[in-house]
Tab-separated table of C-alpha atoms in Angstrom:
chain	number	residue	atom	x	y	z
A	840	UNK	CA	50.925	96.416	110.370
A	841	UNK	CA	53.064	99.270	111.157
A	842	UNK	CA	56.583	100.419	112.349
A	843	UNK	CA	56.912	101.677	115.646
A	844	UNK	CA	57.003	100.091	119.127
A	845	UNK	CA	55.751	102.552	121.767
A	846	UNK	CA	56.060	101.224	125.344
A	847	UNK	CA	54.201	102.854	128.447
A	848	UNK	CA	57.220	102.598	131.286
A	849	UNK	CA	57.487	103.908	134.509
A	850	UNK	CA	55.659	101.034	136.084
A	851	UNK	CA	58.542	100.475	137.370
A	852	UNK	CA	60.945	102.531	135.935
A	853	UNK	CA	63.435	100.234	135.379
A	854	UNK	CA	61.451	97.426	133.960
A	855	UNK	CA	60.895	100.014	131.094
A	856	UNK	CA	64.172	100.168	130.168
A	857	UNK	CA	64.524	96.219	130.589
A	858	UNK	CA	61.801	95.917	128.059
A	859	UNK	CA	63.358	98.395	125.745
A	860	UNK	CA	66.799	96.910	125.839
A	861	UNK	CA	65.156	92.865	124.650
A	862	UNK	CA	63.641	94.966	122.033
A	863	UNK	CA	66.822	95.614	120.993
A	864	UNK	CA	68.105	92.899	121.416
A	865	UNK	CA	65.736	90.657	119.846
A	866	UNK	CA	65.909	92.303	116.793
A	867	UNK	CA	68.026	91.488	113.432
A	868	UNK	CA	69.798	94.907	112.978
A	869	UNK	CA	73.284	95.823	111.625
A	870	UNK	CA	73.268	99.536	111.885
A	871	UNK	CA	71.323	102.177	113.716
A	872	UNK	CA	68.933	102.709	110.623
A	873	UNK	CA	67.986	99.536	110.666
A	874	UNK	CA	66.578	99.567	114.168
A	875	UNK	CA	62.922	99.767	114.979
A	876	UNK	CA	61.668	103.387	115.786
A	877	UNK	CA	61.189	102.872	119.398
A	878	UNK	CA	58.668	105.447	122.024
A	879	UNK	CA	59.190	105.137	125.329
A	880	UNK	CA	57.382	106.894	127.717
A	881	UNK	CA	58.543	106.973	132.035
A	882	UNK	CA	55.950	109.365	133.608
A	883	UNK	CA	55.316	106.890	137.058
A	884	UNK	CA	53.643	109.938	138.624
A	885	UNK	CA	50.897	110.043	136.511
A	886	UNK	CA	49.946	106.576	137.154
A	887	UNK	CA	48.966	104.946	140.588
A	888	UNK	CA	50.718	101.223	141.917
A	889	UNK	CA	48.546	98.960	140.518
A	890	UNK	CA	48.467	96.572	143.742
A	891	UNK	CA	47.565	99.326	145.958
A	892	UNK	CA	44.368	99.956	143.696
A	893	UNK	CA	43.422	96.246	143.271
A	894	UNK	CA	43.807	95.425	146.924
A	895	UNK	CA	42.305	98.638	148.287
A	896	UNK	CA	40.648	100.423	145.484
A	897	UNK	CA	40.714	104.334	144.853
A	898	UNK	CA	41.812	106.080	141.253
A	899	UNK	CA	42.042	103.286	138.550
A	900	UNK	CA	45.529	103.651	137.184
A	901	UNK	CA	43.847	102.868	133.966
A	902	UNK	CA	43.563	106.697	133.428
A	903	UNK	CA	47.556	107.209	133.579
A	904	UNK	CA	48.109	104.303	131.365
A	905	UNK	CA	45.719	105.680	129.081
A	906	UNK	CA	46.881	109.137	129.257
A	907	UNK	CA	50.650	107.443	128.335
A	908	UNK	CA	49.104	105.367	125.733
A	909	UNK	CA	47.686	108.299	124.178
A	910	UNK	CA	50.828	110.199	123.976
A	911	UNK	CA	52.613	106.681	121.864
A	912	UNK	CA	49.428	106.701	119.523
A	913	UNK	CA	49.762	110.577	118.524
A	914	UNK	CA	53.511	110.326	117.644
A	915	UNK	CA	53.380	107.300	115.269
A	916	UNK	CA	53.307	104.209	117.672
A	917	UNK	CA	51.629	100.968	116.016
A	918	UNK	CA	51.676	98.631	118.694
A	919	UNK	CA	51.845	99.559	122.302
A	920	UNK	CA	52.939	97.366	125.433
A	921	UNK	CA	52.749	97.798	129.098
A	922	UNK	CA	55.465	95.971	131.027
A	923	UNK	CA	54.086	95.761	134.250
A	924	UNK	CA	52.345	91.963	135.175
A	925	UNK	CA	49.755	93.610	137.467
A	926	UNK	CA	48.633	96.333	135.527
A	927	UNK	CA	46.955	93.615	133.277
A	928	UNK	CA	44.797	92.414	135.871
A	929	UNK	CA	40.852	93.501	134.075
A	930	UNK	CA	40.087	95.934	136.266
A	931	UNK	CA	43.082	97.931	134.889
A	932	UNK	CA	44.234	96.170	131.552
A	933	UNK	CA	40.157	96.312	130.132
A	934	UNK	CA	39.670	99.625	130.455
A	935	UNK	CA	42.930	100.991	129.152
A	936	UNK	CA	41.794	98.646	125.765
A	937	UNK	CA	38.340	99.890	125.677
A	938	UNK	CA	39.896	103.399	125.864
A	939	UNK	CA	42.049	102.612	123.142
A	940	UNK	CA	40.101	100.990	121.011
A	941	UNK	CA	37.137	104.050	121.030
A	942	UNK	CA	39.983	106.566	120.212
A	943	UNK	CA	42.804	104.481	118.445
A	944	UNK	CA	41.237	101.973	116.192
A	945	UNK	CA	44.445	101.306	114.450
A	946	UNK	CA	46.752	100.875	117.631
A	947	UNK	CA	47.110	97.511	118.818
A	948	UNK	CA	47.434	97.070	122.313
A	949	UNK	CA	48.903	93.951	123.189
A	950	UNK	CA	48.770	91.748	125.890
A	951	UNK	CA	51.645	90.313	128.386
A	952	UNK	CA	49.742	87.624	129.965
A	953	UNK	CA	48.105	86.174	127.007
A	954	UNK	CA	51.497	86.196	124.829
A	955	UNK	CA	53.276	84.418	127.823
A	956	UNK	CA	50.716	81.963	127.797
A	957	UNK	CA	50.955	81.748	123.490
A	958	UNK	CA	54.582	81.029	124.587
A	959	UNK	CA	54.167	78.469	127.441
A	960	UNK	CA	52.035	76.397	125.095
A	961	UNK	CA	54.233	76.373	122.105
A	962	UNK	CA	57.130	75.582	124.871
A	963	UNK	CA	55.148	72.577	126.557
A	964	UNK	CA	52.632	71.169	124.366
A	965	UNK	CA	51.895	68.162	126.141
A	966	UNK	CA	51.075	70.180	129.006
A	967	UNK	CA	53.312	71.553	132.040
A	968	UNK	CA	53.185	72.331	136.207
A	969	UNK	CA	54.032	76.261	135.795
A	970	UNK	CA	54.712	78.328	138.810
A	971	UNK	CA	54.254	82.278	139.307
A	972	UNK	CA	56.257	84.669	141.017
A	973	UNK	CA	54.265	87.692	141.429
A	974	UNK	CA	52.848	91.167	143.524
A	975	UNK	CA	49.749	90.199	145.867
A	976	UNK	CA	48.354	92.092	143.665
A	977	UNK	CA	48.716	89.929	140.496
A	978	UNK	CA	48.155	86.805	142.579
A	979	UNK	CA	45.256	88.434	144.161
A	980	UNK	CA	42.986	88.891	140.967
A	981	UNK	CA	44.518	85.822	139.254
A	982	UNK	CA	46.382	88.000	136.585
A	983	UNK	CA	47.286	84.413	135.320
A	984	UNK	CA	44.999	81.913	137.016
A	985	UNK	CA	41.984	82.926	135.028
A	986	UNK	CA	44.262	82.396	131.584
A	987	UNK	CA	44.993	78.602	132.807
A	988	UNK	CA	41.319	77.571	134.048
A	989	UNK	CA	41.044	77.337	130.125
A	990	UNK	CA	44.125	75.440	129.510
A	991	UNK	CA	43.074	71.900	131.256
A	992	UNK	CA	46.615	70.440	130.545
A	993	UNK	CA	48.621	73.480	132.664
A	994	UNK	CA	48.499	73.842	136.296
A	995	UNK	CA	49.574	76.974	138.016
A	996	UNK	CA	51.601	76.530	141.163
A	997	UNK	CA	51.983	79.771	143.261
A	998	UNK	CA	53.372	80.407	146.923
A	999	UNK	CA	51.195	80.345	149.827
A	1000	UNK	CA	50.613	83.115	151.182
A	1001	UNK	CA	53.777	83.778	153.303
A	1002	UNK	CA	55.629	82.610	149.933
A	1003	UNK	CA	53.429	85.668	147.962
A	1004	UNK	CA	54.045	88.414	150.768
A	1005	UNK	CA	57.737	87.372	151.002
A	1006	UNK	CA	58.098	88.225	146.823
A	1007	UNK	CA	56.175	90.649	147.383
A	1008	UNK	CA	58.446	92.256	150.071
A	1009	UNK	CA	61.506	91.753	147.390
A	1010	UNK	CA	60.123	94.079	145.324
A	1011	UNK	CA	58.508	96.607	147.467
A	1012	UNK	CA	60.959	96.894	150.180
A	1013	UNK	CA	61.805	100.348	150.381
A	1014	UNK	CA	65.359	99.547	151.978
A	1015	UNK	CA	65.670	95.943	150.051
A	1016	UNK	CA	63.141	96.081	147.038
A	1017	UNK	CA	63.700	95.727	143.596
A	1018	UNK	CA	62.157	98.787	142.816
A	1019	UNK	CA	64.402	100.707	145.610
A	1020	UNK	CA	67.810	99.820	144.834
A	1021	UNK	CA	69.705	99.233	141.366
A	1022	UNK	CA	70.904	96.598	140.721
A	1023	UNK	CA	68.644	94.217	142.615
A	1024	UNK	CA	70.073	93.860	146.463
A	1025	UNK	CA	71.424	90.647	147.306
A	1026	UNK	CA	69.074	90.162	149.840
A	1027	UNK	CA	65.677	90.546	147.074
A	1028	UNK	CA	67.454	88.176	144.918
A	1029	UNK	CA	68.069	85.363	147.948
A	1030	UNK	CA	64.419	85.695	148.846
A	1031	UNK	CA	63.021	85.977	145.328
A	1032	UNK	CA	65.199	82.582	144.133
A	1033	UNK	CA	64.296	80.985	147.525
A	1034	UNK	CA	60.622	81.243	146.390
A	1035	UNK	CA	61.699	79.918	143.223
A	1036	UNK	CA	63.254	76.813	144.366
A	1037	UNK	CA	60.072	76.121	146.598
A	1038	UNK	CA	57.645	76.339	143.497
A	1039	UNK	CA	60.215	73.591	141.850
A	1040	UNK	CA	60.276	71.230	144.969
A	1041	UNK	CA	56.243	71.171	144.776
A	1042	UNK	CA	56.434	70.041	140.944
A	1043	UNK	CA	56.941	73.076	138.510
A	1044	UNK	CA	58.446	72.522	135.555
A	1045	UNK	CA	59.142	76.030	134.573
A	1046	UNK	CA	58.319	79.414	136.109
A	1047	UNK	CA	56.507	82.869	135.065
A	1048	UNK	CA	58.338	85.791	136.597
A	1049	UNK	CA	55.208	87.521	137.102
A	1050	UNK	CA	56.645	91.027	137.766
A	1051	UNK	CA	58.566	92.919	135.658
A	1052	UNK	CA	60.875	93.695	138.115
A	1053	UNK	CA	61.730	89.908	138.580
A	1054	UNK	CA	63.837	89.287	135.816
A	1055	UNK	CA	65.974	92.199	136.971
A	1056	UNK	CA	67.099	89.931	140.288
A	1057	UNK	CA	66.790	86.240	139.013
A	1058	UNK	CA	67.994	84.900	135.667
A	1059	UNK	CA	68.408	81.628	133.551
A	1060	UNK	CA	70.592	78.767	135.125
A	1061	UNK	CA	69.754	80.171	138.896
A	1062	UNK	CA	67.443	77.744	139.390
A	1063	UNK	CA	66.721	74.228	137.846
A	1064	UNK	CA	63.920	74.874	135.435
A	1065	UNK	CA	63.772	77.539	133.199
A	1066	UNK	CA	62.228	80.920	133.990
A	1067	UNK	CA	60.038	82.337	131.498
A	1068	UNK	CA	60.342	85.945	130.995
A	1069	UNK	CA	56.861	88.008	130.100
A	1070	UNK	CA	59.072	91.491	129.372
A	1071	UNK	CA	61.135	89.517	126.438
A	1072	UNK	CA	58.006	87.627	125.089
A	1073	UNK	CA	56.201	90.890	125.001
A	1074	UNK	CA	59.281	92.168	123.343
A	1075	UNK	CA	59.123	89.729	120.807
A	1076	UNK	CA	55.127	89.732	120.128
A	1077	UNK	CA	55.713	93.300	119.177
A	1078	UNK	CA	58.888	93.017	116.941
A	1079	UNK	CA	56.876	90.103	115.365
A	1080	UNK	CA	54.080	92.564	114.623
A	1081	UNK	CA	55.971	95.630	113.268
A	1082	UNK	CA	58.770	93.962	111.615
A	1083	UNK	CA	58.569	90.186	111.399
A	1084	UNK	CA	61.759	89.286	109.286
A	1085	UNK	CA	63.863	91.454	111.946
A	1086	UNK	CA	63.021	88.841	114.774
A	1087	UNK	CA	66.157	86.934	115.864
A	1088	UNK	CA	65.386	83.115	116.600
A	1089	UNK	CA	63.891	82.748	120.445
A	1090	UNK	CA	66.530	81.704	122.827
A	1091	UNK	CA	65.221	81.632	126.343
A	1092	UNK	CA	61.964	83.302	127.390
């Protein structure tokens, strides 16, 4: 289609950079040239926390996001991501895409949740218990629950609600959160894999880190099942669309 990744950060910051970096690293390169051109844009205080809005209303962030998207499209982006979980959620995700598609025709917009769940199929075709670890936010709207009321062989699992505000906590926190301290504190990575091994002991078979910021604080072999990442299939679903023969062979998602 094209050849340029353009990727709307600063929701968070640092889960930006983590999609940048499984860009990178996903793709077959042996020099700099042979790279993918890359945009990456971290403006956070143009856009609003996507939660907040879904939970309480006021501004859609939809209008940052857009305003970010716009910026990728004009320099030469192709296919544009948004690594942030919640920020999908219709309220937010549809109207950035019906933006898009009025003034960039040619820009493909892709979409986290639906990739992950291209992914979870292709991982578990016989079907699969999947759990979610998310914001209140994502859980709230059912980010993912909507995508598996049409997939009769998945079930979601997801914390109760003390299990949801607790995640939630590990990434808000502003003395613990993910999004306040870097590297994730030891305490947000207890309490996120905690959650983690709860969702297992009621049946999952693998689990969604449904926040960007989660696969900052809890990684492959933590926990008993594996964790599938939305940031690196997102990754990967735009290598795959700019550059096809440059994607390495999937490892873990």
């Amino acid at each position: 289609m094209g050849n340029a990744i353009g990727v709307i950060g600063g929701v968070g910051p640092y889960a930006g950079i983590d999609l940048v970096k499984k860009v990178f690293d996903n793709t077959i390169a042996s020099s700099d040239q042979e790279h993918i051109d890359l945009y990456l844009t971290s403006t956070p205080a143009l856009i609003g926390d996507r939660t907040a809005y879904l939970l309480e209303g006021g501004e859609n962030p939809a209008a940052g996001l857009f305003s970010c998207l716009d910026k990728l499209a004009l320099i030469g982006s192709d296919v544009i991501v948004i690594p942030c979980n919640t920020a999908h959620a219709p309220p937010i995700y549809d109207e950035v895409a019906r933006r898009a598609a009025k003034k960039w025709p040619n820009v493909l917009l892709l979409n986290m949740i639906a990739e992950t769940m291209k992914v979870i199929k292709e991982r578990f075709p016989k079907g699969a218990k999947i759990g979610l670890l998310a914001t209140l936010g994502t859980h709230g709207v059912g980010v993912y629950r909507t995508h598996f009321e049409g997939a009769s062989a998945f079930t979601l699992i997801e914390p109760d609600q003390s299990g949801r505000e607790a995640v939630h906590q590990a990434i808000y926190d502003r003395q613990y959160g993910i999004k306040a301290v870097a590297p994730p504190s030891t305490l947000a990575r207890a309490v996120v894999k905690a959650q983690a091994k709860q969702l297992i002991e009621r049946g999952a078979d693998a689990i969604i880190l449904g926040c960007t910021e989660l696969p900052l604080a809890l990684h492959d072999g933590e926990v008993a099942v594996p964790l599938l990442d939305p940031t690196a299939i997102v990754a990967r679903a735009a290598i795959k669309v700019v550059s096809p023969s440059q994607l390495r062979n999937a490892t873990v998602l």
